Backbone as XML, in Angstrom:
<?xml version="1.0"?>
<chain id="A" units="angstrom">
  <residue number="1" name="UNK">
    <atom name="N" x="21.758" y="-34.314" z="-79.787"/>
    <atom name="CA" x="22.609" y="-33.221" z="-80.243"/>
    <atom name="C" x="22.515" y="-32.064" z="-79.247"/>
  </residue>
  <residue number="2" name="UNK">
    <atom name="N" x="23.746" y="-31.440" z="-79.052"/>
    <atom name="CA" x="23.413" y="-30.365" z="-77.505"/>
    <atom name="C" x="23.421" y="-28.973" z="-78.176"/>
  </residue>
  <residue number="3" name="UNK">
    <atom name="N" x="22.573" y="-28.380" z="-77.838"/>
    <atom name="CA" x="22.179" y="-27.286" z="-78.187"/>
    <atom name="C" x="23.011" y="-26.154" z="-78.214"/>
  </residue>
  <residue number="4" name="UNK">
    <atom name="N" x="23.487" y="-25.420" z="-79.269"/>
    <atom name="CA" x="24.162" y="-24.105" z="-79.378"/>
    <atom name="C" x="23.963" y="-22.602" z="-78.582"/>
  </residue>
  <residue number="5" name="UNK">
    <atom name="N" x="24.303" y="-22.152" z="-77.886"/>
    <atom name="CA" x="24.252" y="-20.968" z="-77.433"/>
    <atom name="C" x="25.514" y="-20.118" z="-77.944"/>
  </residue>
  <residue number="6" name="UNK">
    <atom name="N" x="24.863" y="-18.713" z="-78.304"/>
    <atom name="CA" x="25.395" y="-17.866" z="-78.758"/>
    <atom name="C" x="25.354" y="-16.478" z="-78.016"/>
  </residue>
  <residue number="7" name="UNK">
    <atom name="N" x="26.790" y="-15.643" z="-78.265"/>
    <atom name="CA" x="27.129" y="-14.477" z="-77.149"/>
    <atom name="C" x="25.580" y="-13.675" z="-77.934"/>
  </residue>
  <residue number="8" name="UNK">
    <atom name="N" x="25.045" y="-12.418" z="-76.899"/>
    <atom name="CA" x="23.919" y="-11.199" z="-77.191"/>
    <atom name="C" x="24.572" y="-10.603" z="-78.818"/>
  </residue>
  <residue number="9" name="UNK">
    <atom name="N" x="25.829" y="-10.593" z="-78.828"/>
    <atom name="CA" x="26.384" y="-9.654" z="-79.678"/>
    <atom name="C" x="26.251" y="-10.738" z="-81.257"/>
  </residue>
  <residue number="10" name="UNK">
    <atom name="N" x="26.318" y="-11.295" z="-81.008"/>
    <atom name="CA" x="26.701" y="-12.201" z="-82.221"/>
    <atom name="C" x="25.050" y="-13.079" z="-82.736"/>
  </residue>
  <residue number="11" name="UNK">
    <atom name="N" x="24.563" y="-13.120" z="-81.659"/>
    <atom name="CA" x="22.863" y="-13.292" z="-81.783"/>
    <atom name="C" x="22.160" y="-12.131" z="-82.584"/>
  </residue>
  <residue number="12" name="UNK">
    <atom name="N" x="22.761" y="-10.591" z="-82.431"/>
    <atom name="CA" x="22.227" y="-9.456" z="-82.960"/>
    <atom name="C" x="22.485" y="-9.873" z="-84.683"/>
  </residue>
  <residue number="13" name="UNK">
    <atom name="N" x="24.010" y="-9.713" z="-84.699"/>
    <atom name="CA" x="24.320" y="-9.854" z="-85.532"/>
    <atom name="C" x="23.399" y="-10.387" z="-86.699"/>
  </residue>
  <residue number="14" name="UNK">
    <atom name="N" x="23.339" y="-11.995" z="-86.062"/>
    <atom name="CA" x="22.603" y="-13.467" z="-86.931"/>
    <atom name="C" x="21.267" y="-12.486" z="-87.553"/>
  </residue>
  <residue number="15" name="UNK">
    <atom name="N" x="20.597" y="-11.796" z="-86.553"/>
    <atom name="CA" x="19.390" y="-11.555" z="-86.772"/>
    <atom name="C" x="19.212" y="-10.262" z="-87.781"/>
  </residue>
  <residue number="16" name="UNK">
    <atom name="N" x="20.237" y="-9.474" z="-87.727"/>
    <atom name="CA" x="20.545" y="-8.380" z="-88.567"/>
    <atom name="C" x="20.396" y="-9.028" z="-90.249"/>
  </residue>
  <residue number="17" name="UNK">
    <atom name="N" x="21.453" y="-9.748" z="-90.543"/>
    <atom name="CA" x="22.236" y="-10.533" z="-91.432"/>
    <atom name="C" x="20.781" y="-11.287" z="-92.112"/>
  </residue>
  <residue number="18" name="UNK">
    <atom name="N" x="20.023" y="-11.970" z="-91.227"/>
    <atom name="CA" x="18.932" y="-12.979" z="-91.607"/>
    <atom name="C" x="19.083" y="-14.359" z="-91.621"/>
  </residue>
  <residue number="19" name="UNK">
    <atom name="N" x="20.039" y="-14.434" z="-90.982"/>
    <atom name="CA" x="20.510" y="-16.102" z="-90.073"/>
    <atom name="C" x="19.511" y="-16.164" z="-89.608"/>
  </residue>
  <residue number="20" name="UNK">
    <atom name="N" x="19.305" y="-15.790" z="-88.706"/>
    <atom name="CA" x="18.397" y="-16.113" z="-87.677"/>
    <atom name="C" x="17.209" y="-14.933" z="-87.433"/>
  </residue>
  <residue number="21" name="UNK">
    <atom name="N" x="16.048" y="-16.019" z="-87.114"/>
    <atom name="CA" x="14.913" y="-15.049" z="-86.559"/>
    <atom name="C" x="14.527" y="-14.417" z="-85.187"/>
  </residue>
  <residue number="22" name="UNK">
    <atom name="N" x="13.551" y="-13.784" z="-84.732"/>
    <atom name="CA" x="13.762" y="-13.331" z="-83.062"/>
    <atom name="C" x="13.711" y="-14.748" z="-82.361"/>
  </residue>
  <residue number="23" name="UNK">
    <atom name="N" x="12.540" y="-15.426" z="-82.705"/>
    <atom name="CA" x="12.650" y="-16.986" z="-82.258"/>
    <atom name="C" x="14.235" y="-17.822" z="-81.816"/>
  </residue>
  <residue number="24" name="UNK">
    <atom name="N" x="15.308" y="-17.664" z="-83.032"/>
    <atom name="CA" x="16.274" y="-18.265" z="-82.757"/>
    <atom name="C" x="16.845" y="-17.331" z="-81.871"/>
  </residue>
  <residue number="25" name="UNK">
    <atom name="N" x="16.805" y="-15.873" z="-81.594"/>
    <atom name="CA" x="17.466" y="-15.410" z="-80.992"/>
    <atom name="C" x="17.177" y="-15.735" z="-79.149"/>
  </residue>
  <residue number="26" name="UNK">
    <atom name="N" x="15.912" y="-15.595" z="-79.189"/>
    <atom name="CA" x="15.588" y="-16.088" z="-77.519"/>
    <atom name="C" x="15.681" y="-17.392" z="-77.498"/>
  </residue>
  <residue number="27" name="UNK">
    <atom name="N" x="15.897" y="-18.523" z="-78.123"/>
    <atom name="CA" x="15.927" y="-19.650" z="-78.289"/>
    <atom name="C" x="17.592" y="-20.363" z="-78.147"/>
  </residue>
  <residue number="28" name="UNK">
    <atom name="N" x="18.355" y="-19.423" z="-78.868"/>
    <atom name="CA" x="19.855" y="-19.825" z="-78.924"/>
    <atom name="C" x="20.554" y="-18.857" z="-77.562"/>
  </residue>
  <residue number="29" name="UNK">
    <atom name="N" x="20.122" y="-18.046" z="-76.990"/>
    <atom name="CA" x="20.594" y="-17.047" z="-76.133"/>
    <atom name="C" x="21.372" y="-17.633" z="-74.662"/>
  </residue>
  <residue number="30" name="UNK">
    <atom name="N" x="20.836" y="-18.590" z="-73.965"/>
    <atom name="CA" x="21.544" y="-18.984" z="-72.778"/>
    <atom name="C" x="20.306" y="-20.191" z="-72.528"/>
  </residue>
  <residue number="31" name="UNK">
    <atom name="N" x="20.820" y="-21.642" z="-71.550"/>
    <atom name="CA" x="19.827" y="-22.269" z="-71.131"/>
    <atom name="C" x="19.100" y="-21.535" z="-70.260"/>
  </residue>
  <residue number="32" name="UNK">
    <atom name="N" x="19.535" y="-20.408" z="-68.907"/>
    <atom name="CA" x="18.650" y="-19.423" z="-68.487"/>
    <atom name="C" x="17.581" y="-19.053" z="-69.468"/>
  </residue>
  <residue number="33" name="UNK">
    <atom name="N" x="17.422" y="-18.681" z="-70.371"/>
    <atom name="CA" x="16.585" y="-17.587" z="-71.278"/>
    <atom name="C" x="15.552" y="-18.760" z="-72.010"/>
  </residue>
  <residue number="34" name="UNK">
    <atom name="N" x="15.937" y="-20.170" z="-72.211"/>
    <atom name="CA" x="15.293" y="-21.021" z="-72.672"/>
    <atom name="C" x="14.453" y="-21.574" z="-71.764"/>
  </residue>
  <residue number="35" name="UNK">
    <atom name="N" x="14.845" y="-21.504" z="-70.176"/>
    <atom name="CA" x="13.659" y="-21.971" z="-69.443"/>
    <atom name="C" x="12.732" y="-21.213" z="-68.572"/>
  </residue>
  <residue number="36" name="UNK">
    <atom name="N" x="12.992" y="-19.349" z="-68.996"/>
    <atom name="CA" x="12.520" y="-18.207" z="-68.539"/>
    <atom name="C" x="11.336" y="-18.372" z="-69.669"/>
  </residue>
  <residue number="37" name="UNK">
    <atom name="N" x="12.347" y="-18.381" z="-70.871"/>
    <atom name="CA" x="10.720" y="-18.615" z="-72.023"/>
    <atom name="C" x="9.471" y="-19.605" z="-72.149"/>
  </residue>
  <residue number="38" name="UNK">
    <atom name="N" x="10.188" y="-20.783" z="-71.953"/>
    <atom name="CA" x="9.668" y="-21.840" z="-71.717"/>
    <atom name="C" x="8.150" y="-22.138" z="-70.421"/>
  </residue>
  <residue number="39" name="UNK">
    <atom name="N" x="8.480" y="-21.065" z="-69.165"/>
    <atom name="CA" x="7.600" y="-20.746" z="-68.409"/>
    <atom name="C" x="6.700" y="-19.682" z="-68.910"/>
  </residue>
  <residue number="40" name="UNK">
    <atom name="N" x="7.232" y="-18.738" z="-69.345"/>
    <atom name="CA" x="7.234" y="-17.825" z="-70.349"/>
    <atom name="C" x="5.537" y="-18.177" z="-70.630"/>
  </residue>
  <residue number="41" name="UNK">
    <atom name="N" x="5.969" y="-17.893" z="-71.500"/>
    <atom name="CA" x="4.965" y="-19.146" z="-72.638"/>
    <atom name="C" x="3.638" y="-19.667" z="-72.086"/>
  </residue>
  <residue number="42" name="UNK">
    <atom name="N" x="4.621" y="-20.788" z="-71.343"/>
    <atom name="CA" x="3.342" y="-21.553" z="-70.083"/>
    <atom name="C" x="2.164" y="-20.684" z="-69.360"/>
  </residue>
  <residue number="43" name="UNK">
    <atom name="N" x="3.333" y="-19.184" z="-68.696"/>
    <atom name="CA" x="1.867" y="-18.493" z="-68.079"/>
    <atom name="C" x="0.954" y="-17.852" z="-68.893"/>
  </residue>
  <residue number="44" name="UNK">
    <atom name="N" x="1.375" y="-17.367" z="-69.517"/>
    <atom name="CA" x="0.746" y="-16.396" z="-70.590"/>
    <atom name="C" x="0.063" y="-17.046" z="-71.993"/>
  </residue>
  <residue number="45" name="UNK">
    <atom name="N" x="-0.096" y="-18.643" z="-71.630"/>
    <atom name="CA" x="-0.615" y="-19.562" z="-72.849"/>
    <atom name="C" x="-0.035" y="-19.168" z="-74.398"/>
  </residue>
  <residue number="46" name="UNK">
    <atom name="N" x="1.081" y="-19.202" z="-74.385"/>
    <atom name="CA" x="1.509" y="-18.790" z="-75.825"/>
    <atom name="C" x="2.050" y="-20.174" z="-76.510"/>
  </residue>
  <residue number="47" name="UNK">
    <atom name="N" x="2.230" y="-20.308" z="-77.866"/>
    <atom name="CA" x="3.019" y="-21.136" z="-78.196"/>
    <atom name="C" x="4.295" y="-20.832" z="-78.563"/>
  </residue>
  <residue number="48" name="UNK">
    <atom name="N" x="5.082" y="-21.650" z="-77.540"/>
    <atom name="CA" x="6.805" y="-21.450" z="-77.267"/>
    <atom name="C" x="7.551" y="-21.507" z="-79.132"/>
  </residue>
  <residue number="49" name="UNK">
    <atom name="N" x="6.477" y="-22.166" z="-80.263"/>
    <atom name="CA" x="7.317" y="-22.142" z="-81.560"/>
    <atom name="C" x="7.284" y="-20.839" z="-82.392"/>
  </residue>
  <residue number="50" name="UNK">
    <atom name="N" x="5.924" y="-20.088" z="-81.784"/>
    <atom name="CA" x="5.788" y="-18.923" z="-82.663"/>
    <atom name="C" x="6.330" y="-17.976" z="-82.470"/>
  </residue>
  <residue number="51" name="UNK">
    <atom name="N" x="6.859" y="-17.355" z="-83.937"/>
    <atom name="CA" x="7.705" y="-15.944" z="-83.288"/>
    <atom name="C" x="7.143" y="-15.094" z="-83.088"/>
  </residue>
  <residue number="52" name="UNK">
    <atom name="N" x="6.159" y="-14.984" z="-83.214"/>
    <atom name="CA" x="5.163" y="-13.771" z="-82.169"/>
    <atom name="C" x="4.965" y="-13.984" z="-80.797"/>
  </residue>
  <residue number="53" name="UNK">
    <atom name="N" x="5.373" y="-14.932" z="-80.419"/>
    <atom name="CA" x="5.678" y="-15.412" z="-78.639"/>
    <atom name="C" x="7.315" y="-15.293" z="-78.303"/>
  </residue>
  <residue number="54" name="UNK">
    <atom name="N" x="7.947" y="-14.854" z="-79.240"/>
    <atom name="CA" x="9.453" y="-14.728" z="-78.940"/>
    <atom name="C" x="9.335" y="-13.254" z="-79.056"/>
  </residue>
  <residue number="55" name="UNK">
    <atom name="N" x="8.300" y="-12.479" z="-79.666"/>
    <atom name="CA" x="8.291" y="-10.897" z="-79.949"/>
    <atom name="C" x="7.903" y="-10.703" z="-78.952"/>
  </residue>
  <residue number="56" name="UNK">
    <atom name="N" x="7.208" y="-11.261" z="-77.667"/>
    <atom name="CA" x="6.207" y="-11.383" z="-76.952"/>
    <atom name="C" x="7.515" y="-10.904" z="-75.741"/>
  </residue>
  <residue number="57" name="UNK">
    <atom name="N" x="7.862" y="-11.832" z="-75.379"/>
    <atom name="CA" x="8.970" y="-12.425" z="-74.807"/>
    <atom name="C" x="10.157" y="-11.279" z="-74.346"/>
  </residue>
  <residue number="58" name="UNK">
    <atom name="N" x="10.783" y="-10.590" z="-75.798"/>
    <atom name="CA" x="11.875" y="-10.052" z="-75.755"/>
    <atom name="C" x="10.644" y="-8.762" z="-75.710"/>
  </residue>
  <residue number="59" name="UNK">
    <atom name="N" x="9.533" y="-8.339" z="-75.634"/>
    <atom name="CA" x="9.071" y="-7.157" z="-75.052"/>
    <atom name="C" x="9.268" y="-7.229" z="-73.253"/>
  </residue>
  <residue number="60" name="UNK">
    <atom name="N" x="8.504" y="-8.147" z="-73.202"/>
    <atom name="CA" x="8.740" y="-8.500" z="-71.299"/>
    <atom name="C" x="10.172" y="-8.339" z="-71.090"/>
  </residue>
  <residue number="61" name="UNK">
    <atom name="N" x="10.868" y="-8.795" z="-71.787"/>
    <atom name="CA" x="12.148" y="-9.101" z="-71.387"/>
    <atom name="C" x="13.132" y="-7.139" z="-70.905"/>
  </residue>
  <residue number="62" name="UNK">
    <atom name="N" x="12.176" y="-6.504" z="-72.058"/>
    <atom name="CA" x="12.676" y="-5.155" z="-72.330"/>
    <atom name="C" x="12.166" y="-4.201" z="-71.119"/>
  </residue>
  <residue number="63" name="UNK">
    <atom name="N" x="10.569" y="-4.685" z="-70.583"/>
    <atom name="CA" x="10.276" y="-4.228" z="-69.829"/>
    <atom name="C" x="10.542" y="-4.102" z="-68.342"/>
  </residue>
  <residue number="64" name="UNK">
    <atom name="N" x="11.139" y="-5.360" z="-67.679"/>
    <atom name="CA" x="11.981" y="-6.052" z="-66.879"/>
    <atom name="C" x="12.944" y="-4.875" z="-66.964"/>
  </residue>
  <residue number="65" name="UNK">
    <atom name="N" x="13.918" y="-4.417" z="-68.011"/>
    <atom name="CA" x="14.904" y="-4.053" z="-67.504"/>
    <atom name="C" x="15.138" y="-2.777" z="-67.362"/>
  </residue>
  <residue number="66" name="UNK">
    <atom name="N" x="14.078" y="-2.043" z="-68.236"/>
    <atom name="CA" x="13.582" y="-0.736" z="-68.179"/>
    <atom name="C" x="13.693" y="-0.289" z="-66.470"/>
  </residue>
  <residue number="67" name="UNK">
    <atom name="N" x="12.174" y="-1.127" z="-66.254"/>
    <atom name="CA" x="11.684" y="-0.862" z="-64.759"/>
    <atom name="C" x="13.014" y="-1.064" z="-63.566"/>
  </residue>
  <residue number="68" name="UNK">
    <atom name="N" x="13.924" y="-2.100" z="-63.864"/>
    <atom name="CA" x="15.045" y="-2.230" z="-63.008"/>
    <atom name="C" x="16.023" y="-0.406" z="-63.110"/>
  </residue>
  <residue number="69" name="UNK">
    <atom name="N" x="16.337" y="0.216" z="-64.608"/>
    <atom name="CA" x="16.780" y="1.044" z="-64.429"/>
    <atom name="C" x="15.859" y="2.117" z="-63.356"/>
  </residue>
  <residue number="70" name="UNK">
    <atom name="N" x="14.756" y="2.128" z="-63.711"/>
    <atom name="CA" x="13.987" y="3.042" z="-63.083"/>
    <atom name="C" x="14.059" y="3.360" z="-61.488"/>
  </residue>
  <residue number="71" name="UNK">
    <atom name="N" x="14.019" y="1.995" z="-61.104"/>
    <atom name="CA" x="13.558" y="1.687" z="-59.623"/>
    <atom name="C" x="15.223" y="1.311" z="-59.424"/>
  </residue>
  <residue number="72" name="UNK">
    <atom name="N" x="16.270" y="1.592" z="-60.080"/>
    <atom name="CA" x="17.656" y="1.574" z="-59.623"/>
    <atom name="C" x="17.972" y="-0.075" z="-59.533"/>
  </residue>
  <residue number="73" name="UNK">
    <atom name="N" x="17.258" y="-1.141" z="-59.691"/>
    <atom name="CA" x="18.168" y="-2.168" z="-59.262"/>
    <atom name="C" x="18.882" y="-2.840" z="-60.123"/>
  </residue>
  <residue number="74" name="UNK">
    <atom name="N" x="18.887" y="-2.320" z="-61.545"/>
    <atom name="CA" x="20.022" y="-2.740" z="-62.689"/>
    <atom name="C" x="21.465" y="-1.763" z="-62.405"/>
  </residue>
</chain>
């Protein structure tokens, strides 16, 4: 069965609503984001099912883009 990806906006949504958890949200987001996590995970010894490794995740993820505004390259 091939896996669903869903737009940022409509992922918010799910998660607002209670469709979906942060897990499904980094999980359903793009195959990019599934094999960023997936390493993810790997370095930082987490387990890729728990959603405290997807809370984990979308912090790095936040921090990444922070620092890009900062240092101008976003």
């Amino acid at each position: 069965m091939k896996k669903e990806y869903f737009e940022e906006g409509e992922l918010a949504d799910k998660v607002q609503s209670g469709e979906m958890n942060i897990h499904d949200f980094v999980t359903h987001h793009s195959p990019e984001w599934d094999q960023e996590y997936a390493e993810y995970c790997e370095e930082q010894m987490l387990d890729p099912e728990k959603e405290s490794s997807a809370d984990m995740f979308l912090a790095y993820k936040d921090q990444l883009l922070t620092r890009g505004h900062i240092d101008g390259s976003v």
